[in-house]
mmCIF file of C-alpha atoms in Angstrom:
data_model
loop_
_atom_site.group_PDB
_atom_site.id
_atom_site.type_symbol
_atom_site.label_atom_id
_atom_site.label_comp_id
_atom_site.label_asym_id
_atom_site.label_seq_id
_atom_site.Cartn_x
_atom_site.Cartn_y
_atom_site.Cartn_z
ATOM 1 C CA UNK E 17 -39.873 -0.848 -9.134
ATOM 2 C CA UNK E 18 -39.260 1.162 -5.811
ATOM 3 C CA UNK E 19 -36.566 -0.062 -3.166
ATOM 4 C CA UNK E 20 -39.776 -0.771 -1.150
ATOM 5 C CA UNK E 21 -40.901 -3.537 -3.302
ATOM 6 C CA UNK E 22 -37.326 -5.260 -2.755
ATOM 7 C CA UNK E 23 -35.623 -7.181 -0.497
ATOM 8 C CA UNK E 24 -32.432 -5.727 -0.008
ATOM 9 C CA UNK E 25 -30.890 -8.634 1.827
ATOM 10 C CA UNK E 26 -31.147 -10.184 -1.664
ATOM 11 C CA UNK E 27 -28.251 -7.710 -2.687
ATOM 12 C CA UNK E 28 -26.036 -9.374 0.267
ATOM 13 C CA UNK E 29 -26.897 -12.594 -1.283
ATOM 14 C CA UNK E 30 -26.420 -11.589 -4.560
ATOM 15 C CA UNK E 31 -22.938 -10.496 -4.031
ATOM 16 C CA UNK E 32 -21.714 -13.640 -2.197
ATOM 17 C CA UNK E 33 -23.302 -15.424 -5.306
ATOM 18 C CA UNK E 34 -21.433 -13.753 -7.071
ATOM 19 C CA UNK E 35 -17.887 -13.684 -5.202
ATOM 20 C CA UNK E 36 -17.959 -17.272 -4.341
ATOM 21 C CA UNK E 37 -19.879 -18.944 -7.845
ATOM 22 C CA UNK E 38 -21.027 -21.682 -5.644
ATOM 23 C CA UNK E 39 -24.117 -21.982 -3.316
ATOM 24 C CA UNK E 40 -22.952 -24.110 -0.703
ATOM 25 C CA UNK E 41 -19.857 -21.507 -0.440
ATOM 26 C CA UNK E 42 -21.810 -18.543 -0.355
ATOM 27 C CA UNK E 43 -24.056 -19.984 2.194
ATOM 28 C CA UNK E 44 -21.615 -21.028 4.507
ATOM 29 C CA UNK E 45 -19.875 -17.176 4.176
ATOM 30 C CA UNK E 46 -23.329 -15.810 5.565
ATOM 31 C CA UNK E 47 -24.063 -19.000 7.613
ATOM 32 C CA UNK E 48 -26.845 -19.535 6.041
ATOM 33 C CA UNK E 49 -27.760 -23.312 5.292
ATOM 34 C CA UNK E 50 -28.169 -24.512 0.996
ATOM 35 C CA UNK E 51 -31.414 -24.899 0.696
ATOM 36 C CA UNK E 52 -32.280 -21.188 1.950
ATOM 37 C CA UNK E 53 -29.292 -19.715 -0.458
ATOM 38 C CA UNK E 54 -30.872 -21.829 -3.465
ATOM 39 C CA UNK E 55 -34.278 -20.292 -2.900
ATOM 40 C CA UNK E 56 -32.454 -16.628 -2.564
ATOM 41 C CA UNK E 57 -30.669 -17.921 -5.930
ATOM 42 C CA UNK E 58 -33.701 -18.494 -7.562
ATOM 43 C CA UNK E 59 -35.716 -15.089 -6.431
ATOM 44 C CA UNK E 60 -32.762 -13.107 -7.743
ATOM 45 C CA UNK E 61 -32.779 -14.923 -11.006
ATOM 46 C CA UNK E 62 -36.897 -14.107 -11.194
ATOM 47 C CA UNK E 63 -36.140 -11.064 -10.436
ATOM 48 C CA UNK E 64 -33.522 -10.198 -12.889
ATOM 49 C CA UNK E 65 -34.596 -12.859 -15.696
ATOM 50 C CA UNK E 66 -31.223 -14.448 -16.044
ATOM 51 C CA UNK E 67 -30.007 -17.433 -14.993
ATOM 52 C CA UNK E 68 -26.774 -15.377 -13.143
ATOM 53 C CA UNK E 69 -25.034 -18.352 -12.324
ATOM 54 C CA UNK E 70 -24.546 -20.978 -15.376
ATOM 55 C CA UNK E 71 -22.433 -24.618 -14.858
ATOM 56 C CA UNK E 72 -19.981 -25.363 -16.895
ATOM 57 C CA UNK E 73 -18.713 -29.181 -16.405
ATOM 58 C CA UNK E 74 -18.035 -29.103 -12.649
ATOM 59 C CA UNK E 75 -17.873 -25.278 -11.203
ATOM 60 C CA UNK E 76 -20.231 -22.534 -12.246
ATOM 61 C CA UNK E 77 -19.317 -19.101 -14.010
ATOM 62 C CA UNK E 78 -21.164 -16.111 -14.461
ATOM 63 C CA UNK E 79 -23.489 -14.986 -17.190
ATOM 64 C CA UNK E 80 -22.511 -11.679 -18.669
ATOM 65 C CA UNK E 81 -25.299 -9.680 -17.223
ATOM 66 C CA UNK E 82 -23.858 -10.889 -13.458
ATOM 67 C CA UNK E 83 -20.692 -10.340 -14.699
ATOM 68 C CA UNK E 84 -22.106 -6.200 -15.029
ATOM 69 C CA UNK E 85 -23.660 -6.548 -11.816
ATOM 70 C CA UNK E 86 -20.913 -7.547 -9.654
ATOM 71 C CA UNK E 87 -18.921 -4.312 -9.033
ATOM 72 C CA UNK E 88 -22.000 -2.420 -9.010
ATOM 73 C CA UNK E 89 -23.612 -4.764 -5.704
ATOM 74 C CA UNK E 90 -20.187 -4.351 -4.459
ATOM 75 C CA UNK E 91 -20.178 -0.637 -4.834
ATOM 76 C CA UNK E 92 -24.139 -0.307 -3.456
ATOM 77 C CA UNK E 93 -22.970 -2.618 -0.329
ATOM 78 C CA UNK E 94 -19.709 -0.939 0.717
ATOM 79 C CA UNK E 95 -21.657 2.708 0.501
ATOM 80 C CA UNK E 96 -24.836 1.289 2.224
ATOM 81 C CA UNK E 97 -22.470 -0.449 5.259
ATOM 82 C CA UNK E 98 -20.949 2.838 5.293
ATOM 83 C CA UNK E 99 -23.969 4.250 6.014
ATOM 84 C CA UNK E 100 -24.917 2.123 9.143
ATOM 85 C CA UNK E 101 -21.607 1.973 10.266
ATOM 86 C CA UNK E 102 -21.645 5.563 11.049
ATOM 87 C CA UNK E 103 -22.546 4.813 15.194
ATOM 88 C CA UNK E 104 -20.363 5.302 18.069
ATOM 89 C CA UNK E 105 -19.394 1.768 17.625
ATOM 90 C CA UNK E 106 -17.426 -0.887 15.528
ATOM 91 C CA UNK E 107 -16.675 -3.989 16.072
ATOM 92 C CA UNK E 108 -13.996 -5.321 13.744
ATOM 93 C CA UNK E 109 -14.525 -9.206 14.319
ATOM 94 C CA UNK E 110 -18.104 -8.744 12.899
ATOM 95 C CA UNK E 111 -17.602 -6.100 10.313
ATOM 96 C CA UNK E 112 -17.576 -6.955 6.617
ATOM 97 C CA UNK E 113 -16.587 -3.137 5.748
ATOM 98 C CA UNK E 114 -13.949 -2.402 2.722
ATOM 99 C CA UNK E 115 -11.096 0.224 3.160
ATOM 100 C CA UNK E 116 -9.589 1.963 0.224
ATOM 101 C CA UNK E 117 -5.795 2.718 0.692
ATOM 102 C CA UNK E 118 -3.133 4.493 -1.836
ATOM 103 C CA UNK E 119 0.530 3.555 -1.290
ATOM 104 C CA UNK E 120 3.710 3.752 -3.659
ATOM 105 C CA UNK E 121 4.458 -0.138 -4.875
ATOM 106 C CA UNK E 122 8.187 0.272 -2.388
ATOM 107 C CA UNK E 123 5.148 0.644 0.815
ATOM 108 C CA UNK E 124 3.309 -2.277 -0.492
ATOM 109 C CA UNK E 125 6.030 -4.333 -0.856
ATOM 110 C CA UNK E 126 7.564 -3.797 3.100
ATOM 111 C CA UNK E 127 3.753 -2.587 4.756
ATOM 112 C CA UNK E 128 0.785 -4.888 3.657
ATOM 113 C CA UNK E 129 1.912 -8.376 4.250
ATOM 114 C CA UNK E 130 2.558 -7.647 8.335
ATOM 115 C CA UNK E 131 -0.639 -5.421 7.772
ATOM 116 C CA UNK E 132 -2.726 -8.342 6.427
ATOM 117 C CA UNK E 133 -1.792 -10.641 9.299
ATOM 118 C CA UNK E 134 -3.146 -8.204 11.432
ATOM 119 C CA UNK E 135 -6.374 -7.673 10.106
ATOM 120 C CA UNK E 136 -6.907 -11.407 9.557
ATOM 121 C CA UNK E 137 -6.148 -11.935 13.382
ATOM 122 C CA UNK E 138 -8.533 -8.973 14.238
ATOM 123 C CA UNK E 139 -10.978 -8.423 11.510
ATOM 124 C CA UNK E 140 -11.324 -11.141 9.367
ATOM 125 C CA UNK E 141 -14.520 -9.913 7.494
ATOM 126 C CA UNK E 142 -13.025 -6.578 6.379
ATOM 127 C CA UNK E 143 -11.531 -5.815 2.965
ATOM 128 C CA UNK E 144 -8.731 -3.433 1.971
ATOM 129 C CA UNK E 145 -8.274 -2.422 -1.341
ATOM 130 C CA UNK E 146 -4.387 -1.286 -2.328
ATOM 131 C CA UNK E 147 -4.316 0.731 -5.008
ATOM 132 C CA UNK E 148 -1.185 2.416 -6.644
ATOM 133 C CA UNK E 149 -0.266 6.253 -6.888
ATOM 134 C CA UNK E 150 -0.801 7.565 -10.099
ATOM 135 C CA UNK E 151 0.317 10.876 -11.459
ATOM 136 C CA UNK E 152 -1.802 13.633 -10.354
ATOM 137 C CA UNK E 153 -3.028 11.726 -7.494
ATOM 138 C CA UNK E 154 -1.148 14.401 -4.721
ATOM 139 C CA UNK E 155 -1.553 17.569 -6.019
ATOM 140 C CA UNK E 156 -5.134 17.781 -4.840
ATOM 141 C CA UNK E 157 -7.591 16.937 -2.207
ATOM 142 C CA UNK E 158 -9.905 14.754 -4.517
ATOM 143 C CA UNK E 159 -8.479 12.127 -4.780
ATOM 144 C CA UNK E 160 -7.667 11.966 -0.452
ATOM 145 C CA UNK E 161 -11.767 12.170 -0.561
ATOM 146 C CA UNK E 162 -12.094 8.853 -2.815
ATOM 147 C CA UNK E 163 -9.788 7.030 -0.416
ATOM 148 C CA UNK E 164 -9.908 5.698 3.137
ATOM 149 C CA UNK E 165 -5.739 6.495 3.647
ATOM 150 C CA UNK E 166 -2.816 7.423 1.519
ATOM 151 C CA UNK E 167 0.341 6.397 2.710
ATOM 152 C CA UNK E 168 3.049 8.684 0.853
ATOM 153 C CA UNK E 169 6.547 10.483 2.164
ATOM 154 C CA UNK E 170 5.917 13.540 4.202
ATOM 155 C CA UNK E 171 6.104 16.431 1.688
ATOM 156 C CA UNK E 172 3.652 16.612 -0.514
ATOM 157 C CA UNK E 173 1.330 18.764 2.052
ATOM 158 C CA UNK E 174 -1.734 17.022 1.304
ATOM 159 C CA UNK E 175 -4.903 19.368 2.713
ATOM 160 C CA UNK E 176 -6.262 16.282 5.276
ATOM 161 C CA UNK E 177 -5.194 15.355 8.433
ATOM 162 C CA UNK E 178 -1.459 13.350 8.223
ATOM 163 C CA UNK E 179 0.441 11.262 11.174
ATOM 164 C CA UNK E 180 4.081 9.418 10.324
ATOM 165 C CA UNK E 181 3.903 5.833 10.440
ATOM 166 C CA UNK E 182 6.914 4.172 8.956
ATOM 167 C CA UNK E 183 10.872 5.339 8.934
ATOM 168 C CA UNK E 184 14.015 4.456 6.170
ATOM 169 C CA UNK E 185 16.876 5.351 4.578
ATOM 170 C CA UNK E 186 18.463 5.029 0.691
ATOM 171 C CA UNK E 187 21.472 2.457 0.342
ATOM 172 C CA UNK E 188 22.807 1.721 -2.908
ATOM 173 C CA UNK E 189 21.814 -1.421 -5.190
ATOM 174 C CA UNK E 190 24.669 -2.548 -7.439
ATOM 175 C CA UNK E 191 25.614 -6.248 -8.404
ATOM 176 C CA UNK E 192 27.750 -8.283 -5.884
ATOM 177 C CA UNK E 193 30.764 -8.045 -8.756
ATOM 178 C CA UNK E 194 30.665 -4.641 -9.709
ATOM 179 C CA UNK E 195 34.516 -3.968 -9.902
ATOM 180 C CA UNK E 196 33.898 -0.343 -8.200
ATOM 181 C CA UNK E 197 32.857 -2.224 -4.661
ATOM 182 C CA UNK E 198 35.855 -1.543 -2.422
ATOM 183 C CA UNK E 199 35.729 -3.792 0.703
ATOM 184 C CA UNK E 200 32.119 -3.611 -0.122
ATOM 185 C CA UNK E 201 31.144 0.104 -0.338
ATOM 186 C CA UNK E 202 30.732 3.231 -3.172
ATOM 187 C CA UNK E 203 32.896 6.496 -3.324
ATOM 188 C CA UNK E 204 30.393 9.351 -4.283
ATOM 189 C CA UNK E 205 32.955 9.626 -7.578
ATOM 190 C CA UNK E 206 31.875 5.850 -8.423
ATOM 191 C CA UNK E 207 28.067 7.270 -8.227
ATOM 192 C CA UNK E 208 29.198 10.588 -10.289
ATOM 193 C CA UNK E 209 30.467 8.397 -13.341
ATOM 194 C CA UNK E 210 28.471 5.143 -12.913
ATOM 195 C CA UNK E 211 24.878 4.684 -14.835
ATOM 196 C CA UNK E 212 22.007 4.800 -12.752
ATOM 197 C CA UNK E 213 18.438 2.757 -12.797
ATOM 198 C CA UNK E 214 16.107 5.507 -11.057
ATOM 199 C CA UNK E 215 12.320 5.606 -10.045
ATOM 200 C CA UNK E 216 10.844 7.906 -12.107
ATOM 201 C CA UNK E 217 8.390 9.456 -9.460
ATOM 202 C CA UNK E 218 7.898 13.079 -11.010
ATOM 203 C CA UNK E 219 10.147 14.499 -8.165
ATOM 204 C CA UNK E 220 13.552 13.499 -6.889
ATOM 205 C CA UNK E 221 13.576 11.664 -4.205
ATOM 206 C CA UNK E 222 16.153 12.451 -0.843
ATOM 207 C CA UNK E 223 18.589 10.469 -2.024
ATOM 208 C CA UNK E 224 18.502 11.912 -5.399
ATOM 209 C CA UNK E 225 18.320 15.327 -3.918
ATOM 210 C CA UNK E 226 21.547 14.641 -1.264
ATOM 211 C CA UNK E 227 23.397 14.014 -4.329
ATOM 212 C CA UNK E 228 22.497 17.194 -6.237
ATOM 213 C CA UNK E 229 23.787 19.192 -2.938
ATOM 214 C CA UNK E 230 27.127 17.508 -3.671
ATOM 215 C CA UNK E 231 27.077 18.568 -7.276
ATOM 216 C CA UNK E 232 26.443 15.293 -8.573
ATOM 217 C CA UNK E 233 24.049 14.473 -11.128
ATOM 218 C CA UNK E 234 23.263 11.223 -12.114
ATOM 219 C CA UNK E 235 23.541 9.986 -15.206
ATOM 220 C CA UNK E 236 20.529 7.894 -15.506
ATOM 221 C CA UNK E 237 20.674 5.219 -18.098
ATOM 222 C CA UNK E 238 16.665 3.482 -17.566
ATOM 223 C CA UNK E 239 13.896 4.470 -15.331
ATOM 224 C CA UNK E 240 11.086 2.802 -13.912
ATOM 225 C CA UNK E 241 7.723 3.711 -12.360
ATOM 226 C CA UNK E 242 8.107 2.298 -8.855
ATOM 227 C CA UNK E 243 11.149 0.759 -7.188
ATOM 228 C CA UNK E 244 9.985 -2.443 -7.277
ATOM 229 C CA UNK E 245 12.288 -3.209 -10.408
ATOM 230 C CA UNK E 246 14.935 -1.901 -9.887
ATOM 231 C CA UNK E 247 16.713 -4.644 -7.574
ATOM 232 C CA UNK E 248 16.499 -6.798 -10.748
ATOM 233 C CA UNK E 249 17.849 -4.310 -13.198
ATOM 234 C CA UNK E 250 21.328 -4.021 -11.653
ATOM 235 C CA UNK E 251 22.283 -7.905 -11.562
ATOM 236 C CA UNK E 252 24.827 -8.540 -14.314
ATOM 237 C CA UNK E 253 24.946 -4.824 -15.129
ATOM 238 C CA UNK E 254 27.503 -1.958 -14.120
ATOM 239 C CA UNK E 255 24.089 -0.282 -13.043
ATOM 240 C CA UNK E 256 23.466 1.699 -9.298
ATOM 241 C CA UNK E 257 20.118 2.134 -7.916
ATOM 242 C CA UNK E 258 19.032 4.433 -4.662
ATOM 243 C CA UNK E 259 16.831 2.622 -2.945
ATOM 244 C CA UNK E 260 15.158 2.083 0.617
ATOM 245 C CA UNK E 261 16.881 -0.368 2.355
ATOM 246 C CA UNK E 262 13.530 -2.346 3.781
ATOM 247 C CA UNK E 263 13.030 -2.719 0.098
ATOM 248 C CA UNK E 264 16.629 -3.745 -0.394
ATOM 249 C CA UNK E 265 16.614 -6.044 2.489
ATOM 250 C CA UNK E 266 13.388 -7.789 1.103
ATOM 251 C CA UNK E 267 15.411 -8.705 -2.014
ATOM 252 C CA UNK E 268 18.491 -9.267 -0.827
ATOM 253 C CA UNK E 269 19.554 -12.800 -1.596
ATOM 254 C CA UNK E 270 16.492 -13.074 -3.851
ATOM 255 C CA UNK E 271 17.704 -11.000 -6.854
ATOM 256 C CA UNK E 272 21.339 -10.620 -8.036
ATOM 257 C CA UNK E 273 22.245 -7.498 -6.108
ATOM 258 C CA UNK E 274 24.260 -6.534 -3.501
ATOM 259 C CA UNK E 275 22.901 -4.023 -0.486
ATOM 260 C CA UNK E 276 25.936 -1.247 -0.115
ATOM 261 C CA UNK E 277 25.695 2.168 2.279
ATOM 262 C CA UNK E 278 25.373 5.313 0.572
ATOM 263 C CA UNK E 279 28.722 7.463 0.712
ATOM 264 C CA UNK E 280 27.077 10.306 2.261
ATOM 265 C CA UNK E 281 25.183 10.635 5.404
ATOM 266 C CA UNK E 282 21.992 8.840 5.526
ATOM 267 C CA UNK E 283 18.922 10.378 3.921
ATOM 268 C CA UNK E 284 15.774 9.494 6.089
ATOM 269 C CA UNK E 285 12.741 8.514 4.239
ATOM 270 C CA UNK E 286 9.379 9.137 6.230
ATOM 271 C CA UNK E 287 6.105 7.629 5.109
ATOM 272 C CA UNK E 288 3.162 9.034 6.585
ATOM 273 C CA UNK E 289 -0.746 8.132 6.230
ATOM 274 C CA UNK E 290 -2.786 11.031 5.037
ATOM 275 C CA UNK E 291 -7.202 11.260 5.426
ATOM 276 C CA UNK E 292 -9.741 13.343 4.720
ATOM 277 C CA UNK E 293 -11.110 15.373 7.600
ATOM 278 C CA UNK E 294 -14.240 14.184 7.263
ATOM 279 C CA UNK E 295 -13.340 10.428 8.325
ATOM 280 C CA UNK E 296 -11.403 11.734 11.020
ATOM 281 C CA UNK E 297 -14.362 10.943 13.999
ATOM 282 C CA UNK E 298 -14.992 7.726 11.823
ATOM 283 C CA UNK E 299 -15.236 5.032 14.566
ATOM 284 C CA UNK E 300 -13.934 2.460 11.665
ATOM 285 C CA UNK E 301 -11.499 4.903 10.108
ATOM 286 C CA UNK E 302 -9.957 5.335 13.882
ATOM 287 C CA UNK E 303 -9.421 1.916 13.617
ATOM 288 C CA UNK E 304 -7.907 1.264 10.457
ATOM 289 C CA UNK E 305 -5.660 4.145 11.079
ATOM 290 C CA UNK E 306 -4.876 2.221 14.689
ATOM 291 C CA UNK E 307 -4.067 -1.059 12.382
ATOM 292 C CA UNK E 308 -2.084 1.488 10.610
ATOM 293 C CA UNK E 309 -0.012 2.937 13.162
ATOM 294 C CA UNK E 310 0.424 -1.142 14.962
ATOM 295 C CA UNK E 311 2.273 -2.040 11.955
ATOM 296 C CA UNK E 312 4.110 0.692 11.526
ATOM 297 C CA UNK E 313 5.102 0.404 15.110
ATOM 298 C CA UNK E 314 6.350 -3.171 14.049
ATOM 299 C CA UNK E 315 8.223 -2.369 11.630
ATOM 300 C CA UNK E 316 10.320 -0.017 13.731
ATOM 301 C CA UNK E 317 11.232 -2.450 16.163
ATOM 302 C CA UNK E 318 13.424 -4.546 13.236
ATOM 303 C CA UNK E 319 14.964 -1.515 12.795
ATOM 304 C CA UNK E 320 16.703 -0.521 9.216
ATOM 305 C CA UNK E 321 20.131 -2.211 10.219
ATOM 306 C CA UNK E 322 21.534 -4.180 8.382
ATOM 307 C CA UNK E 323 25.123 -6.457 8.214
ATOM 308 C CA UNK E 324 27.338 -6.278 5.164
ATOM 309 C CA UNK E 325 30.285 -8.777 3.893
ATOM 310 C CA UNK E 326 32.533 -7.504 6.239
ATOM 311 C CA UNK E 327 30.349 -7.402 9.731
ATOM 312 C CA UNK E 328 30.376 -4.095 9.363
ATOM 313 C CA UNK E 329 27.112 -2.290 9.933
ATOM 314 C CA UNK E 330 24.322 0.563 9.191
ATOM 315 C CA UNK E 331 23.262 1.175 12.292
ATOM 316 C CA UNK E 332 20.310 3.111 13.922
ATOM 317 C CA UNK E 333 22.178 5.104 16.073
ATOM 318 C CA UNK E 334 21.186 7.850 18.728
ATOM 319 C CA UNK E 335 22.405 11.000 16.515
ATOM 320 C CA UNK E 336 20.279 9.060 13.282
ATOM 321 C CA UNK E 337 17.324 8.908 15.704
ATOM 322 C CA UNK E 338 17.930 12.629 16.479
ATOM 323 C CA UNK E 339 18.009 13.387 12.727
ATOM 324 C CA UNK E 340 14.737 11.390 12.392
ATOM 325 C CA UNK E 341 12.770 13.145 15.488
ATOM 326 C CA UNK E 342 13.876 16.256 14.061
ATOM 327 C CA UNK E 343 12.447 15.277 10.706
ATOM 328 C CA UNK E 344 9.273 14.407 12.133
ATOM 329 C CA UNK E 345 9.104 17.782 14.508
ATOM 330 C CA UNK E 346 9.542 19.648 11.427
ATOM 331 C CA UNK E 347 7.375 17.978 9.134
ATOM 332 C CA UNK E 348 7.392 18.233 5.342
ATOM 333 C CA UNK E 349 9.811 21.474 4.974
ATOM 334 C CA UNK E 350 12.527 18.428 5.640
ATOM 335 C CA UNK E 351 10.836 14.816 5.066
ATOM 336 C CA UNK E 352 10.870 15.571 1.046
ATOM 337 C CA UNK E 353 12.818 19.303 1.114
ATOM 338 C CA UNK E 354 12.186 19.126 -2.929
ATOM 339 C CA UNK E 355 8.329 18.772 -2.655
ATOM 340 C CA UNK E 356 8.010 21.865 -0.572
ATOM 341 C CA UNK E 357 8.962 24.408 -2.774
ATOM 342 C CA UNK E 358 6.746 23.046 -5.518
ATOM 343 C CA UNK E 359 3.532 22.764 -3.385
#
């Protein structure tokens, strides 16, 4: 049967069908009244020959065949919106489009809650789906095609177009009793013999690579994918973990751990968004990079600082903001100095 012969507003029906297992919910998602979602209902289930939707005691669940057909409507809608979305124009309040963005789990944890609240204020029909970085994933420009944004540390000299977005620094994680905390700080010899819990990224990270300079190397004990763990691997332990401190801060009175300065001079950590250049005229793209750039904006105006037992504190200060602008003016040969000789 051709596409001619179909109704393809069924497949918008279809999906919310789908998505919401209900009629009356999926009718009141398109505003579309019961009675003219039941009869949509029942053409789709002529049309395929299955019942799609089946109760079971008081909700409804779906059969196995809709069960196939869900990510494939979902995939056929997102690429044909993308197709009629390509005007001069978009209007987020009315757009049901769906973004694809990489990020490491530490950008997750600190970017897409503040990012979230802004697209629910502004664009409440649009989608984002956060996936993880896997290995391989920035060594080439495939995988910047399959997504909408990647939001990695300045570095890895991704071919698309790249703009910074978010600023950090490493602190040290240990637990609140570790008897090497001296009026609540680490000597670098305390992280030359102490074991370390490290994010096992494929590369080392600034902090990592600071400490190298200094002739330390450290003796890592357990390793983890993302950094996500690691807070909760140094309660109770003698462990140390490098970490970003908007990560740190975020579990900082949450898990057992204690949020120290590093005993060297901070190590800036810049996170950039990376795209394709063929999105770059995208009137929606422009504005999910905007959204982008808003929260990132945000998040710079909390700043990284951060008190410690003794009112002491890590602050932002003109010379750090020097080192930063610096950073940024010079790109990836100092964001992540490691990843630039193996590009």
């Amino acid at each position: 049967m051709g596409l001619g012969a179909i109704d393809l507003n069924l497949l918008v029906a279809l999906e919310a069908l789908l998505e919401e297992k209900n009629v009356t919910h999926a009718g009141v998602r398109l505003s579309t009244s019961q009675s003219a979602m039941s009869g949509s209902l029942a053409r789709l289930r002529r049309h395929f020959n299955d019942e799609l939707l089946v109760r079971v005691g008081r909700e409804y669940e779906l059969t196995p065949l809709a069960e196939r057909l869900l990510p494939v409507v979902q995939a056929s809608l997102h690429k044909a919106e993308e197709a009629l979305s390509l005007t001069r124009h978009f209007d987020p309040r009315r757009s049901r489009q769906r973004f694809s963005v990489v990020m490491s789990d530490y950008v997750m944890t600190v970017f897409v809650e503040p990012m979230l609240r802004v697209i629910a204020q502004e664009a409440p029909g649009v989608r984002i789906d956060f996936h993880p970085i896997v290995d391989g994933q920035l060594e080439n420009e495939t995988h910047l095609r399959c997504h909408d944004l990647m939001i990695v540390p300045l570095g890895y000299q991704l071919p698309g177009v790249s703009e910074t977005v978010m600023h950090d620094r490493f602190v040290c994680l240990v637990d609140p009793d570790n008897p090497r905390l001296t009026d609540g700080r680490l000597a670098l010899r305390d992280l030359a013999e102490m074991p370390h819990a490290a994010c096992a990224i494929g590369k080392l990270t600034p902090a990592e690579r600071q400490l190298e300079t200094l002739g330390i190397t450290p003796k890592v004990q357990v390793s983890t994918p993302g950094f996500n763990v690691l807070p909760f691997l140094v309660g109770g332990t003698d462990l140390v973990a490098l970490v970003p401190e908007r990560l740190a801060r975020r579990y900082e009175g949450f898990a057992r751990c204690a949020v120290v300065p590093t005993p060297f001079p901070d190590v800036p950590l810049v996170e950039a968004m990376y795209w394709h250049h063929n999105r770059h005229s995208d009137p929606a793209h422009r504005w999910l990079r905007e959204t982008v750039r808003k929260v990132g904006a945000s998040l710079g105006q909390d700043g990284t600082a951060a008190a410690d037992a003794e009112g002491d504190r890590i602050t932002t200060a003109d010379a750090d903001r020097d080192e930063i602008t610096a950073v940024d003016a010079s790109h990836a040969e100092h964001a992540f100095p490691e990843l630039s000789a193996a590009s």
